[in-house]
Amino acid sequence: MLLRSAVTNTWRSFNGISGCTHCSKNGAQTWCRWRLQWKRNYRLLPDDVKSVRSVVNPDISRIRNIGIMAHIDAGKTTTTERMLYYSGYTRALGDVDDGDTVTDFMAQERERGITIQSAAVTFDWKEHRINLIDTPGHVDFTVEVERALRVLDGAVAVFDASAGVEAQTLTVWRQADKHCIPRLCFLNKMDKPGASLPYSIASIKKKLKANPVLLQIPIGSGKGFTGLVDLITNERVMWNVKSPSEDGRVFEKTPLSSSDSAELLSEAKEARGCLIEQVADLDDEFAELLLGEFSENFDAVPCEELRAAVRRVTLAHKGVPVLCGSALKNKGVQPLLDAITAYLPAPNERHLDLVRWYKDDLCALAFKVLHDKQRGPLVFLRIYSGTMKAQSAVHNINRNATERMSRLLLPFADQHVEIPSLTAGNIALTVGLKQTVTGDTIVSSKSSAAAAERRALKEDERRRGTEGGEGRLVLAGVEIPEPVFFCTIEPPTLAKQADLEHALTCLQREDPSLKVRTDTDSGQTILCGMGELHIEIIHDRIRREYNIETHLGPLQVAYRETVLRPASTTDTLDRTLGDRRHVVTVGLAESVEEQLPPDVKVAVENGIQSSYLQGPLLGYPVQAVSTTVESVSIQSGTSMAMVSACVSRCMLKVLRQAGCQLLEPLMSLEITVGEEQLSAVLGDLAQRRGAIHDIQGRHDNKLLLASVPLAEMMGYSTVLRTLTSGNATFSLQLASYEAMSPQEQSVVLNKMAGLA
C-alpha cells in the first residue's frame, strides 16, 4: 500500500501542475513521456488490474480467440482499450494520441499513433475468457495480420462509419476469408459528422461481397449520437452524454415503448422485421420456427431464438453481424463484447483434421516471436490440443529438435502473468524455445508425432489413396509476401558489424517479412522490406533497442525480370578437381522433360531455381518463366554439385538469348481528398505515370482510385500533404508486377550503371 500511495500522490501532483520540469515546455496541456510512463505504471499496478489467475484454464466452450482488424485509423486500438477498461483489467482509459494505450507499447507506436506489432491481451468478460490480438492497419505490416488470423477463431472488423470499406479493410477481409474466420462488423466513429449507417452497409455489400446482418441501429447521428437500439431484444441502449467526464461504464437499457419518438419506433420496427426475414432466409431451423409456432406474429419470436439463429448464420459464414458505436466516446463497446461471446466460435467449434490425430497430446503452432533482453526469445503459441506445462520438453517438428520450455505466461501486451499450465484453445507465451520460429509446429515429443502419423496412415488406408508422411502432421504456416523495397545498411564502424548482424538476425526472427542478404559484388548488407515505413521502423529499432547508429543507403525498388521470347541452348562443364574429372552436358529447350534419376533431378532443379534468384539484366529475381530440360549427359564420377553448376551456367546463357525485360511493382492507390484539391492531386499523379481508374463521391470528399508504379511514389506522403494542406489521406498496396516501357527501362538501366 505504501507503493501505491506514493504513486497516487505523485500522479495527483502531476495533474495539478501547470508546467513540467522534465521537458522544456510549459502549460497544463503539456504531456511529457515521463508523465505518461507514470500514468501507465499506475494503471498496471497489481491491485489496479483484475487478475487473470482466477480462472487460468476455463472450459474450452467459454474461450474466444479473436482479432481486431481494419484499415489504419479506423479505431482498432481505441476499441481494444475500451474492452480492457470495461472488463476491469485497467483502471484508466488509454488514448492513442496520448501514447498510453496498453497494446501500443512500442516507442515507435506511441510516437506515431499507429499499431506496428500485433499485441495479445487476455481478459475475462461475463464468464468468458477472451484472448484478443490487436493487429496493425498499415499495409507495410500486413504479415502481422496474416499470422494473427492464422491462429484465431473469430475476428472483429472495425470500420470508420464515415468512410465505409477502405483499402486495407479489403485486404484483411480477404485474409480472413482465406482462413475461413467468422466475423463481426463494428461501425465505429458514429459520432463523426459524416457517419452514415446506410453508406457503410452498402459499402460492405458492394466491396466485401459480404451479407451484413444488422443487429443495431444508432440513435442520433454525428455529435447527436447518444445510443443505439438493440434489434435482438428490441431495447433502447443509452449512454449519459451530459457529463464530459462520463467514461461509458454506466448505460441504461430499456424496452422500446410508446413514450419513444414515433420516428424511432417506426425505424426500429422496420429494421427488426428486416432482420427476422433475413435470418429466416439464411437459417432453415429459424425459418421452420417462424412458419410454425410464430406464423401469426413474427415479432413475438423470443430474442433467445433469434440470437441462436444469428450465431448459426455467423458460424456458417452465411452472414456477418453488424454493430455500431463510438469507441472514443465510450459508446457501444459493452454490446460488442456481448456479441463476441454470443456469436463468434469457441475453439472446439473450429475443426482441424490434423489435430484429431494427436488426440489428447500437445499440438501447438508458433505464430509470433519477440526478443526480450533478459529472457531471450518469447514465442507465442496457439494450443490446438493437449496441455502445455512450464518446465517441460517439447518437440519442434519443423526443426526436428527438442527444446525445453522454462516458463509459461499469459500474454497481456508487454506485461505477462506466469502460470504453471495451459490447456487447448488458449494462446500462450513461452520462454526458452531458442530454435522455434514463426510457423513451426510444436508437439509434446517425437514419439507423440510418430503416434499421430500412425493414426493418420490408418485412416488413409481406410480411405485409400491419400499420401502420408511427416509433412501432413505439420500445421500450415504463414504466407510471407515478397519485399518491394530495399536499401543498404552499414554500421558506424567495423567493430559494430557483428552487433549489427546479431540485431538483424533477431529482427528477422521477429518479423518474417524482413529480409536481409549480402550483395555478392560489394559485400554490403542489403535490407529488404515491405515499404518506406517498414524500413524506417526497423532502422529506428536498431538504434533504440540495440544501440547501433546505422547508416541507410538510398531506398530502391525491388524490380523483377522476365524473358521476351523462347530460347534453347546447350552447355558443357568439363572441370578437373583433384584427381577427379567432372563432365556434364545440359540441353534446355521447349520439349518434354526426360526421365531423370532422383538425385540428378534434384541437382537440376537446384540449378534452375538458383538461376531464378538473379536475372542477367540487373540481378533481380526472375519470374513468369518456365524451363524444360531436354537432355542431361553425365560422365561417370561427376558430382551432383557440378550438375547444378552446369545447369545454372546454361540457364544464364539461355536467359540472355531469350532477352530480358524489367518488371516493376505496380501499386493500387486510394486517395481521399476534398473536391477543391482534386485537380492538383490528379495533375501530380499524371506526372507519376499514374492511371486513374475511378473517382467516387464520399460525403463531402472524393475517393480517387488509381494505379501507380512504386518507383514514382517515393516520399509521396510529404508531397500529398503539401498539395492538400494536410487534408488528404492515402493508402498504397502492391497490385502486380508489370512490364516497363523501353524508355523507362533504359532510364533504370542507366541509373544503375551510374550514367544518370
PDB file of C-alpha atoms in Angstrom, residues 146-152 178-179 350-355 357-358 363-368 380-382 384 397-399 437-442 470-480:
ATOM      1  CA  GLU A 146      -1.731 -12.728 -41.563  1.00  0.00           C
ATOM      2  CA  ARG A 147      -0.026 -14.617 -38.766  1.00  0.00           C
ATOM      3  CA  ALA A 148      -2.561 -13.437 -36.190  1.00  0.00           C
ATOM      4  CA  LEU A 149      -5.536 -14.547 -38.292  1.00  0.00           C
ATOM      5  CA  ARG A 150      -3.853 -17.921 -38.824  1.00  0.00           C
ATOM      6  CA  VAL A 151      -4.390 -18.834 -35.158  1.00  0.00           C
ATOM      7  CA  LEU A 152      -7.661 -17.041 -34.378  1.00  0.00           C
ATOM      8  CA  LYS A 178      -8.642 -17.406 -46.711  1.00  0.00           C
ATOM      9  CA  HIS A 179      -8.617 -18.761 -43.156  1.00  0.00           C
ATOM     10  CA  ARG A 350     -13.392 -24.803 -35.300  1.00  0.00           C
ATOM     11  CA  HIS A 351     -12.188 -28.182 -36.548  1.00  0.00           C
ATOM     12  CA  LEU A 352      -8.759 -29.083 -37.934  1.00  0.00           C
ATOM     13  CA  ASP A 353      -8.372 -32.604 -39.334  1.00  0.00           C
ATOM     14  CA  LEU A 354      -4.742 -32.714 -38.296  1.00  0.00           C
ATOM     15  CA  VAL A 355      -5.466 -32.045 -34.608  1.00  0.00           C
ATOM     16  CA  TRP A 357      -4.683 -37.396 -34.865  1.00  0.00           C
ATOM     17  CA  TYR A 358      -2.906 -36.044 -31.775  1.00  0.00           C
ATOM     18  CA  CYS A 363      -0.156 -29.829 -30.635  1.00  0.00           C
ATOM     19  CA  ALA A 364       0.512 -26.091 -30.967  1.00  0.00           C
ATOM     20  CA  LEU A 365       1.541 -23.570 -33.602  1.00  0.00           C
ATOM     21  CA  ALA A 366       4.178 -20.862 -33.082  1.00  0.00           C
ATOM     22  CA  PHE A 367       2.835 -17.708 -34.731  1.00  0.00           C
ATOM     23  CA  LYS A 368       4.994 -14.900 -33.355  1.00  0.00           C
ATOM     24  CA  PHE A 380       3.598 -17.016 -28.902  1.00  0.00           C
ATOM     25  CA  LEU A 381       1.830 -20.354 -29.337  1.00  0.00           C
ATOM     26  CA  ARG A 382      -1.772 -21.268 -30.133  1.00  0.00           C
ATOM     27  CA  TYR A 384      -4.801 -26.773 -30.512  1.00  0.00           C
ATOM     28  CA  ILE A 397       8.566 -30.974 -35.942  1.00  0.00           C
ATOM     29  CA  ASN A 398       9.770 -28.386 -38.480  1.00  0.00           C
ATOM     30  CA  ARG A 399      13.274 -28.171 -36.960  1.00  0.00           C
ATOM     31  CA  VAL A 437      10.322 -19.517 -35.414  1.00  0.00           C
ATOM     32  CA  THR A 438       7.012 -18.330 -36.880  1.00  0.00           C
ATOM     33  CA  GLY A 439       5.080 -21.175 -38.481  1.00  0.00           C
ATOM     34  CA  ASP A 440       6.657 -24.081 -36.540  1.00  0.00           C
ATOM     35  CA  THR A 441       4.514 -26.906 -35.154  1.00  0.00           C
ATOM     36  CA  ILE A 442       5.189 -27.866 -31.515  1.00  0.00           C
ATOM     37  CA  GLU A 470       5.501 -36.249 -41.595  1.00  0.00           C
ATOM     38  CA  GLY A 471       4.678 -33.160 -43.657  1.00  0.00           C
ATOM     39  CA  ARG A 472       0.982 -33.841 -43.092  1.00  0.00           C
ATOM     40  CA  LEU A 473       1.485 -33.624 -39.334  1.00  0.00           C
ATOM     41  CA  VAL A 474       2.654 -30.020 -39.548  1.00  0.00           C
ATOM     42  CA  LEU A 475       0.156 -27.176 -39.116  1.00  0.00           C
ATOM     43  CA  ALA A 476       0.041 -24.784 -42.052  1.00  0.00           C
ATOM     44  CA  GLY A 477       2.483 -21.936 -41.540  1.00  0.00           C
ATOM     45  CA  VAL A 478       2.225 -18.294 -42.581  1.00  0.00           C
ATOM     46  CA  GLU A 479       2.500 -16.996 -46.151  1.00  0.00           C
ATOM     47  CA  ILE A 480       5.115 -14.228 -46.302  1.00  0.00           C
TER      48      ILE A 480
END
